[in-house]
mmCIF file of C-alpha atoms in Angstrom:
data_model
loop_
_atom_site.group_PDB
_atom_site.id
_atom_site.type_symbol
_atom_site.label_atom_id
_atom_site.label_comp_id
_atom_site.label_asym_id
_atom_site.label_seq_id
_atom_site.Cartn_x
_atom_site.Cartn_y
_atom_site.Cartn_z
ATOM 1 C CA MET T 5 85.325 103.509 65.039
ATOM 2 C CA ASP T 6 88.931 102.916 64.183
ATOM 3 C CA LYS T 7 89.441 106.673 65.218
ATOM 4 C CA PHE T 8 88.023 105.998 68.528
ATOM 5 C CA LEU T 9 90.021 102.856 69.145
ATOM 6 C CA ARG T 10 93.321 104.825 68.110
ATOM 7 C CA ILE T 11 92.287 107.538 70.578
ATOM 8 C CA ILE T 12 91.658 105.006 73.424
ATOM 9 C CA GLU T 13 95.213 103.223 72.597
ATOM 10 C CA LYS T 14 97.000 106.559 72.759
ATOM 11 C CA LEU T 15 95.562 107.526 76.082
ATOM 12 C CA GLU T 16 96.366 104.197 77.548
ATOM 13 C CA TYR T 17 99.942 104.597 76.511
ATOM 14 C CA HIS T 18 100.000 108.167 77.916
ATOM 15 C CA GLN T 19 98.459 106.764 81.203
ATOM 16 C CA ARG T 20 101.458 103.950 81.430
ATOM 17 C CA LEU T 21 104.176 106.868 80.824
ATOM 18 C CA ILE T 22 102.543 109.092 83.393
ATOM 19 C CA LEU T 23 102.571 106.156 85.988
ATOM 20 C CA GLN T 24 106.677 105.487 85.032
ATOM 21 C CA MET T 25 106.892 109.206 86.104
ATOM 22 C CA LEU T 26 105.765 108.722 89.587
ATOM 23 C CA PRO T 27 107.969 107.490 92.486
ATOM 24 C CA ALA T 28 106.937 104.218 93.489
ATOM 25 C CA ASN T 29 105.645 105.106 96.885
ATOM 26 C CA ALA T 30 104.030 108.517 95.875
ATOM 27 C CA ASN T 31 100.216 108.049 95.602
ATOM 28 C CA SER T 32 100.402 104.508 96.155
ATOM 29 C CA PHE T 33 96.989 103.828 96.391
ATOM 30 C CA ASN T 34 96.068 105.754 93.071
ATOM 31 C CA ARG T 35 98.752 103.971 91.502
ATOM 32 C CA PHE T 36 97.205 100.741 92.481
ATOM 33 C CA ILE T 37 94.046 101.675 90.948
ATOM 34 C CA LEU T 38 95.454 102.502 87.738
ATOM 35 C CA GLU T 39 97.606 99.505 87.766
ATOM 36 C CA ASN T 40 94.380 97.169 88.633
ATOM 37 C CA ASP T 41 92.402 98.840 86.193
ATOM 38 C CA LEU T 42 89.652 99.562 88.864
ATOM 39 C CA THR T 43 86.462 101.441 87.848
ATOM 40 C CA GLU T 44 85.275 104.541 89.884
ATOM 41 C CA ASN T 45 82.578 102.281 91.324
ATOM 42 C CA GLU T 46 84.969 99.519 92.542
ATOM 43 C CA VAL T 47 87.004 102.279 94.263
ATOM 44 C CA LYS T 48 84.229 103.442 95.856
ATOM 45 C CA GLN T 49 83.134 99.927 97.163
ATOM 46 C CA LEU T 50 86.506 99.556 98.252
ATOM 47 C CA LYS T 51 86.651 102.854 100.170
ATOM 48 C CA GLU T 52 83.263 102.043 101.605
ATOM 49 C CA MET T 53 84.311 98.800 102.721
ATOM 50 C CA CYS T 54 87.299 99.884 104.394
ATOM 51 C CA GLU T 55 85.200 102.646 106.181
ATOM 52 C CA GLU T 56 83.011 99.697 107.609
ATOM 53 C CA MET T 57 86.006 97.445 108.357
ATOM 54 C CA ASN T 58 87.592 100.378 110.187
ATOM 55 C CA MET T 59 84.283 100.931 112.256
ATOM 56 C CA LYS T 60 84.165 97.215 113.162
ATOM 57 C CA MET T 61 87.776 97.059 114.281
ATOM 58 C CA GLU T 62 87.033 99.859 116.453
ATOM 59 C CA GLU T 63 84.197 98.442 117.960
ATOM 60 C CA GLU T 64 86.098 95.100 118.387
ATOM 61 C CA LYS T 65 88.736 97.001 120.133
ATOM 62 C CA ALA T 66 86.626 98.742 122.439
ATOM 63 C CA ASP T 67 85.162 95.118 123.448
ATOM 64 C CA HIS T 68 88.965 94.215 123.870
ATOM 65 C CA PHE T 69 89.412 92.004 121.139
ATOM 66 C CA VAL T 70 93.108 91.338 120.658
ATOM 67 C CA PHE T 71 93.136 89.109 117.777
ATOM 68 C CA PHE T 72 91.779 90.327 114.391
ATOM 69 C CA SER T 73 92.327 87.497 112.067
ATOM 70 C CA PRO T 74 88.757 87.204 111.592
ATOM 71 C CA LEU T 75 88.779 90.790 110.461
ATOM 72 C CA TYR T 76 91.345 89.955 108.163
ATOM 73 C CA TYR T 77 89.549 87.215 106.530
ATOM 74 C CA ASP T 78 86.396 89.163 106.423
ATOM 75 C CA PHE T 79 88.612 92.043 104.511
ATOM 76 C CA GLN T 80 89.897 89.383 102.222
ATOM 77 C CA HIS T 81 86.603 88.046 101.179
ATOM 78 C CA LYS T 82 84.745 91.230 100.701
ATOM 79 C CA LEU T 83 87.973 92.535 98.687
ATOM 80 C CA HIS T 84 87.465 89.538 96.360
ATOM 81 C CA THR T 85 83.809 90.388 95.861
ATOM 82 C CA ILE T 86 84.697 93.842 94.490
ATOM 83 C CA LYS T 87 87.420 92.295 92.173
ATOM 84 C CA PRO T 88 88.571 88.795 92.467
ATOM 85 C CA SER T 89 92.366 89.735 90.891
ATOM 86 C CA LEU T 90 92.970 92.102 93.707
ATOM 87 C CA LYS T 91 95.783 91.070 96.147
ATOM 88 C CA VAL T 92 95.169 91.829 99.688
ATOM 89 C CA GLU T 93 98.622 92.450 100.471
ATOM 90 C CA GLU T 94 99.046 95.026 97.648
ATOM 91 C CA VAL T 95 95.939 96.748 98.922
ATOM 92 C CA ILE T 96 97.244 96.829 102.494
ATOM 93 C CA GLN T 97 100.866 98.537 101.401
ATOM 94 C CA ALA T 98 99.278 101.074 99.138
ATOM 95 C CA CYS T 99 96.827 102.335 101.553
ATOM 96 C CA LEU T 100 99.957 102.519 104.264
ATOM 97 C CA ASN T 101 102.187 104.151 101.688
ATOM 98 C CA GLN T 102 99.581 106.902 101.076
ATOM 99 C CA GLY T 103 98.566 107.234 104.560
ATOM 100 C CA LEU T 104 94.987 105.751 104.146
ATOM 101 C CA TYR T 105 92.958 103.986 106.920
ATOM 102 C CA MET T 106 96.381 103.752 108.909
ATOM 103 C CA ASN T 107 95.023 102.011 111.937
ATOM 104 C CA LEU T 108 92.714 99.354 110.149
ATOM 105 C CA MET T 109 95.846 98.621 107.601
ATOM 106 C CA SER T 110 98.238 98.160 110.385
ATOM 107 C CA VAL T 111 96.282 96.048 111.996
ATOM 108 C CA LEU T 112 95.355 93.817 108.671
ATOM 109 C CA LYS T 113 98.819 93.682 107.921
ATOM 110 C CA ARG T 114 100.073 91.937 111.204
ATOM 111 C CA ASN T 115 97.833 89.036 109.852
ATOM 112 C CA LEU T 116 100.423 88.773 106.614
ATOM 113 C CA ASP T 117 103.559 88.462 108.640
#
């Protein structure tokens, strides 16, 4: 058991070193995943949520909505059901930096300012 613990500690250390080697904006979303210790299932839930929210936003735009603060609060609530410690601002910025869900994240970012 002690051997496995040492192996895990070594892997965690190597992971931190690799993160330091990446430029700050390179693969921002992937970096965000690692820094926030998200599981594969949590990432899957997050991506599915973004897809759903993106479709909802497009429907609202088609219905001539111009204010998306309810969408923002819905995003915030759903994000915290995935993992309460996640910060909305960090998710939005990481996605924008990596070019993910650009339209959705741009709309959501307006609610931060």
